[in-house]
Amino acid sequence: MSLPLKKTYTRHRVLLLCAFLLVILLGILSFRIPPSIDADPCWGFLVMHNMGTGHPFNTLLSPDITNIAHSHYEFLSWWSPGQYIVPYLFKALFNLNIGQMVVITVIVCNLLGLAGFYLLFKQLGFTRWIAALSVAFIATQSFFLLPFVYFLGGEVVLFAFIGWFLYGCFSIKK
């Protein structure tokens, strides 16, 4: 008895495939023209550069305003270091420039986020079609598409995390 070679695709899989292909297509376009970077991630990238040259973790190195011959160290506590640590991971692994590492971060985080939200919606009892439709709706919103044009930093990493976190929370039975 032979197995059929033809694979049937249900409509929810086609919709999910379209949403994921949208992310990949926008990512490819972003490699050609990298997104602009907001001021907050730029400060984080300066910290990342300082850490790469051997300075302390999450510390901004700048000239001392009273004597520019001395350096001033300031620990950055007003945002999460995730907005530059995650892109730095791709820089360290693949030897990318800042624009490329931002694009890879956006692609990976958006794909992870969509997958996490799809599993969350299924965990909450939605049908596969409604879960896929919800994910496709998320993938067409401006907050989702904005990082391909203008990188704000931690929001992208948070999107990758929050769907999986909520999925884990709702998977706990007690």
mmCIF file of C-alpha atoms in Angstrom, residues 1-172:
data_model
loop_
_atom_site.group_PDB
_atom_site.id
_atom_site.type_symbol
_atom_site.label_atom_id
_atom_site.label_comp_id
_atom_site.label_asym_id
_atom_site.label_seq_id
_atom_site.Cartn_x
_atom_site.Cartn_y
_atom_site.Cartn_z
ATOM 1 C CA MET A 1 0.000 0.000 0.000
ATOM 2 C CA SER A 2 1.501 3.339 -1.024
ATOM 3 C CA LEU A 3 0.899 6.674 0.644
ATOM 4 C CA PRO A 4 -0.539 9.508 -1.429
ATOM 5 C CA LEU A 5 2.042 12.105 -2.436
ATOM 6 C CA LYS A 6 -0.446 14.921 -2.652
ATOM 7 C CA LYS A 7 -0.554 16.994 0.521
ATOM 8 C CA THR A 8 -3.735 18.847 1.260
ATOM 9 C CA TYR A 9 -3.462 22.356 2.626
ATOM 10 C CA THR A 10 -6.273 23.639 4.738
ATOM 11 C CA ARG A 11 -7.188 27.285 4.559
ATOM 12 C CA HIS A 12 -5.751 28.113 7.994
ATOM 13 C CA ARG A 13 -2.334 26.833 6.898
ATOM 14 C CA VAL A 14 -2.453 28.905 3.735
ATOM 15 C CA LEU A 15 -3.344 32.006 5.758
ATOM 16 C CA LEU A 16 -0.522 31.354 8.230
ATOM 17 C CA LEU A 17 1.881 30.786 5.358
ATOM 18 C CA CYS A 18 0.863 34.129 3.827
ATOM 19 C CA ALA A 19 1.415 35.945 7.149
ATOM 20 C CA PHE A 20 4.836 34.368 7.619
ATOM 21 C CA LEU A 21 5.804 35.053 3.991
ATOM 22 C CA LEU A 22 4.800 38.695 4.492
ATOM 23 C CA VAL A 23 7.302 38.939 7.348
ATOM 24 C CA ILE A 24 10.040 37.309 5.283
ATOM 25 C CA LEU A 25 9.319 39.488 2.223
ATOM 26 C CA LEU A 26 9.382 42.679 4.288
ATOM 27 C CA GLY A 27 12.587 41.458 5.899
ATOM 28 C CA ILE A 28 14.218 40.936 2.511
ATOM 29 C CA LEU A 29 13.162 44.427 1.457
ATOM 30 C CA SER A 30 14.510 45.815 4.733
ATOM 31 C CA PHE A 31 17.914 44.329 3.992
ATOM 32 C CA ARG A 32 18.031 46.523 0.913
ATOM 33 C CA ILE A 33 16.936 49.643 2.827
ATOM 34 C CA PRO A 34 17.451 49.117 6.584
ATOM 35 C CA PRO A 35 15.001 50.740 8.998
ATOM 36 C CA SER A 36 15.677 54.019 10.753
ATOM 37 C CA ILE A 37 16.553 53.656 14.402
ATOM 38 C CA ASP A 38 14.934 55.616 17.227
ATOM 39 C CA ALA A 39 17.108 57.511 19.712
ATOM 40 C CA ASP A 40 16.576 55.035 22.580
ATOM 41 C CA PRO A 41 17.970 52.032 20.702
ATOM 42 C CA CYS A 42 20.832 54.251 19.512
ATOM 43 C CA TRP A 43 21.821 54.878 23.138
ATOM 44 C CA GLY A 44 21.547 51.140 23.673
ATOM 45 C CA PHE A 45 23.780 50.477 20.674
ATOM 46 C CA LEU A 46 26.356 52.879 22.141
ATOM 47 C CA VAL A 47 26.226 50.846 25.353
ATOM 48 C CA MET A 48 26.534 47.677 23.255
ATOM 49 C CA HIS A 49 29.620 49.118 21.559
ATOM 50 C CA ASN A 50 31.114 50.042 24.943
ATOM 51 C CA MET A 51 30.482 46.539 26.285
ATOM 52 C CA GLY A 52 32.130 45.108 23.162
ATOM 53 C CA THR A 53 35.283 47.070 23.963
ATOM 54 C CA GLY A 54 35.458 45.716 27.516
ATOM 55 C CA HIS A 55 33.472 48.236 29.550
ATOM 56 C CA PRO A 56 30.953 47.209 32.248
ATOM 57 C CA PHE A 57 27.521 45.731 31.455
ATOM 58 C CA ASN A 58 24.743 48.205 30.543
ATOM 59 C CA THR A 59 26.986 51.202 31.201
ATOM 60 C CA LEU A 60 27.211 54.255 28.972
ATOM 61 C CA LEU A 61 30.683 55.713 28.634
ATOM 62 C CA SER A 62 30.847 59.433 27.867
ATOM 63 C CA PRO A 63 33.207 62.349 28.495
ATOM 64 C CA ASP A 64 32.993 63.898 31.960
ATOM 65 C CA ILE A 65 31.404 67.361 31.610
ATOM 66 C CA THR A 66 33.696 68.896 34.251
ATOM 67 C CA ASN A 67 36.891 67.555 32.667
ATOM 68 C CA ILE A 68 36.729 66.004 29.225
ATOM 69 C CA ALA A 69 40.068 64.301 29.815
ATOM 70 C CA HIS A 70 38.197 61.903 32.114
ATOM 71 C CA SER A 71 35.451 59.426 31.313
ATOM 72 C CA HIS A 72 32.030 59.328 32.932
ATOM 73 C CA TYR A 73 30.269 55.986 33.455
ATOM 74 C CA GLU A 74 26.498 55.898 33.785
ATOM 75 C CA PHE A 75 24.519 52.716 34.398
ATOM 76 C CA LEU A 76 21.417 52.797 32.168
ATOM 77 C CA SER A 77 18.412 51.852 34.234
ATOM 78 C CA TRP A 78 15.583 53.454 32.295
ATOM 79 C CA TRP A 79 15.081 50.639 29.780
ATOM 80 C CA SER A 80 15.661 46.958 29.344
ATOM 81 C CA PRO A 81 18.993 45.977 27.814
ATOM 82 C CA GLY A 82 17.053 43.487 25.660
ATOM 83 C CA GLN A 83 16.608 46.098 22.953
ATOM 84 C CA TYR A 84 20.308 45.927 22.172
ATOM 85 C CA ILE A 85 21.316 42.531 23.604
ATOM 86 C CA VAL A 86 19.101 40.598 21.168
ATOM 87 C CA PRO A 87 20.440 42.425 18.071
ATOM 88 C CA TYR A 88 23.971 42.063 19.466
ATOM 89 C CA LEU A 89 23.459 38.297 19.559
ATOM 90 C CA PHE A 90 22.983 38.335 15.770
ATOM 91 C CA LYS A 91 25.968 40.652 15.346
ATOM 92 C CA ALA A 92 28.151 38.286 17.373
ATOM 93 C CA LEU A 93 26.895 35.149 15.596
ATOM 94 C CA PHE A 94 26.908 36.374 12.005
ATOM 95 C CA ASN A 95 29.247 39.418 12.027
ATOM 96 C CA LEU A 96 26.542 41.808 10.790
ATOM 97 C CA ASN A 97 26.412 45.587 10.769
ATOM 98 C CA ILE A 98 23.837 47.489 12.855
ATOM 99 C CA GLY A 99 21.255 47.761 10.074
ATOM 100 C CA GLN A 100 21.451 44.061 9.260
ATOM 101 C CA MET A 101 21.284 42.975 12.888
ATOM 102 C CA VAL A 102 18.199 45.149 13.416
ATOM 103 C CA VAL A 103 16.496 43.579 10.377
ATOM 104 C CA ILE A 104 17.304 40.037 11.546
ATOM 105 C CA THR A 105 15.977 40.927 15.006
ATOM 106 C CA VAL A 106 12.724 42.242 13.547
ATOM 107 C CA ILE A 107 12.248 39.172 11.324
ATOM 108 C CA VAL A 108 12.987 36.624 14.053
ATOM 109 C CA CYS A 109 10.953 38.438 16.727
ATOM 110 C CA ASN A 110 7.947 38.919 14.454
ATOM 111 C CA LEU A 111 7.966 35.277 13.362
ATOM 112 C CA LEU A 112 8.307 34.104 16.965
ATOM 113 C CA GLY A 113 5.572 36.485 18.063
ATOM 114 C CA LEU A 114 3.120 35.338 15.394
ATOM 115 C CA ALA A 115 3.775 31.690 16.237
ATOM 116 C CA GLY A 116 3.306 32.382 19.947
ATOM 117 C CA PHE A 117 0.034 34.209 19.415
ATOM 118 C CA TYR A 118 -1.260 31.455 17.133
ATOM 119 C CA LEU A 119 -0.589 28.854 19.828
ATOM 120 C CA LEU A 120 -2.098 31.161 22.459
ATOM 121 C CA PHE A 121 -5.310 31.571 20.464
ATOM 122 C CA LYS A 122 -5.563 27.820 19.979
ATOM 123 C CA GLN A 123 -4.932 27.301 23.708
ATOM 124 C CA LEU A 124 -7.755 29.730 24.482
ATOM 125 C CA GLY A 125 -10.152 27.568 22.472
ATOM 126 C CA PHE A 126 -10.315 29.346 19.145
ATOM 127 C CA THR A 127 -10.600 27.203 16.047
ATOM 128 C CA ARG A 128 -7.545 26.930 13.818
ATOM 129 C CA TRP A 129 -9.195 29.173 11.238
ATOM 130 C CA ILE A 130 -10.046 31.941 13.729
ATOM 131 C CA ALA A 131 -6.570 31.694 15.308
ATOM 132 C CA ALA A 132 -4.935 31.969 11.861
ATOM 133 C CA LEU A 133 -7.248 34.832 10.921
ATOM 134 C CA SER A 134 -6.307 36.628 14.138
ATOM 135 C CA VAL A 135 -2.597 36.163 13.448
ATOM 136 C CA ALA A 136 -3.040 37.422 9.882
ATOM 137 C CA PHE A 137 -4.915 40.439 11.254
ATOM 138 C CA ILE A 138 -2.043 41.159 13.659
ATOM 139 C CA ALA A 139 0.443 40.858 10.775
ATOM 140 C CA THR A 140 -1.347 43.608 8.845
ATOM 141 C CA GLN A 141 -1.431 46.190 11.634
ATOM 142 C CA SER A 142 0.788 49.262 11.585
ATOM 143 C CA PHE A 143 2.421 48.475 14.956
ATOM 144 C CA PHE A 144 3.548 45.155 13.474
ATOM 145 C CA LEU A 145 4.819 46.629 10.193
ATOM 146 C CA LEU A 146 6.444 49.750 11.686
ATOM 147 C CA PRO A 147 9.690 48.040 12.851
ATOM 148 C CA PHE A 148 10.544 47.218 9.235
ATOM 149 C CA VAL A 149 10.697 50.978 8.615
ATOM 150 C CA TYR A 150 11.476 52.510 12.033
ATOM 151 C CA PHE A 151 13.054 50.412 14.795
ATOM 152 C CA LEU A 152 11.879 51.462 18.251
ATOM 153 C CA GLY A 153 13.788 48.833 20.187
ATOM 154 C CA GLY A 154 12.282 46.775 22.965
ATOM 155 C CA GLU A 155 8.764 46.616 21.536
ATOM 156 C CA VAL A 156 9.875 44.114 18.917
ATOM 157 C CA VAL A 157 11.490 41.866 21.511
ATOM 158 C CA LEU A 158 8.419 42.191 23.741
ATOM 159 C CA PHE A 159 6.171 41.095 20.870
ATOM 160 C CA ALA A 160 8.282 37.944 20.440
ATOM 161 C CA PHE A 161 7.990 37.189 24.156
ATOM 162 C CA ILE A 162 4.424 38.082 25.118
ATOM 163 C CA GLY A 163 2.538 35.517 23.020
ATOM 164 C CA TRP A 164 4.680 32.668 24.311
ATOM 165 C CA PHE A 165 4.460 33.974 27.885
ATOM 166 C CA LEU A 166 0.666 34.137 27.774
ATOM 167 C CA TYR A 167 0.534 30.730 26.112
ATOM 168 C CA GLY A 168 2.569 29.343 29.003
ATOM 169 C CA CYS A 169 0.350 31.075 31.551
ATOM 170 C CA PHE A 170 -2.844 29.682 30.043
ATOM 171 C CA SER A 171 -1.304 26.220 29.670
ATOM 172 C CA ILE A 172 -0.995 25.891 33.437
#
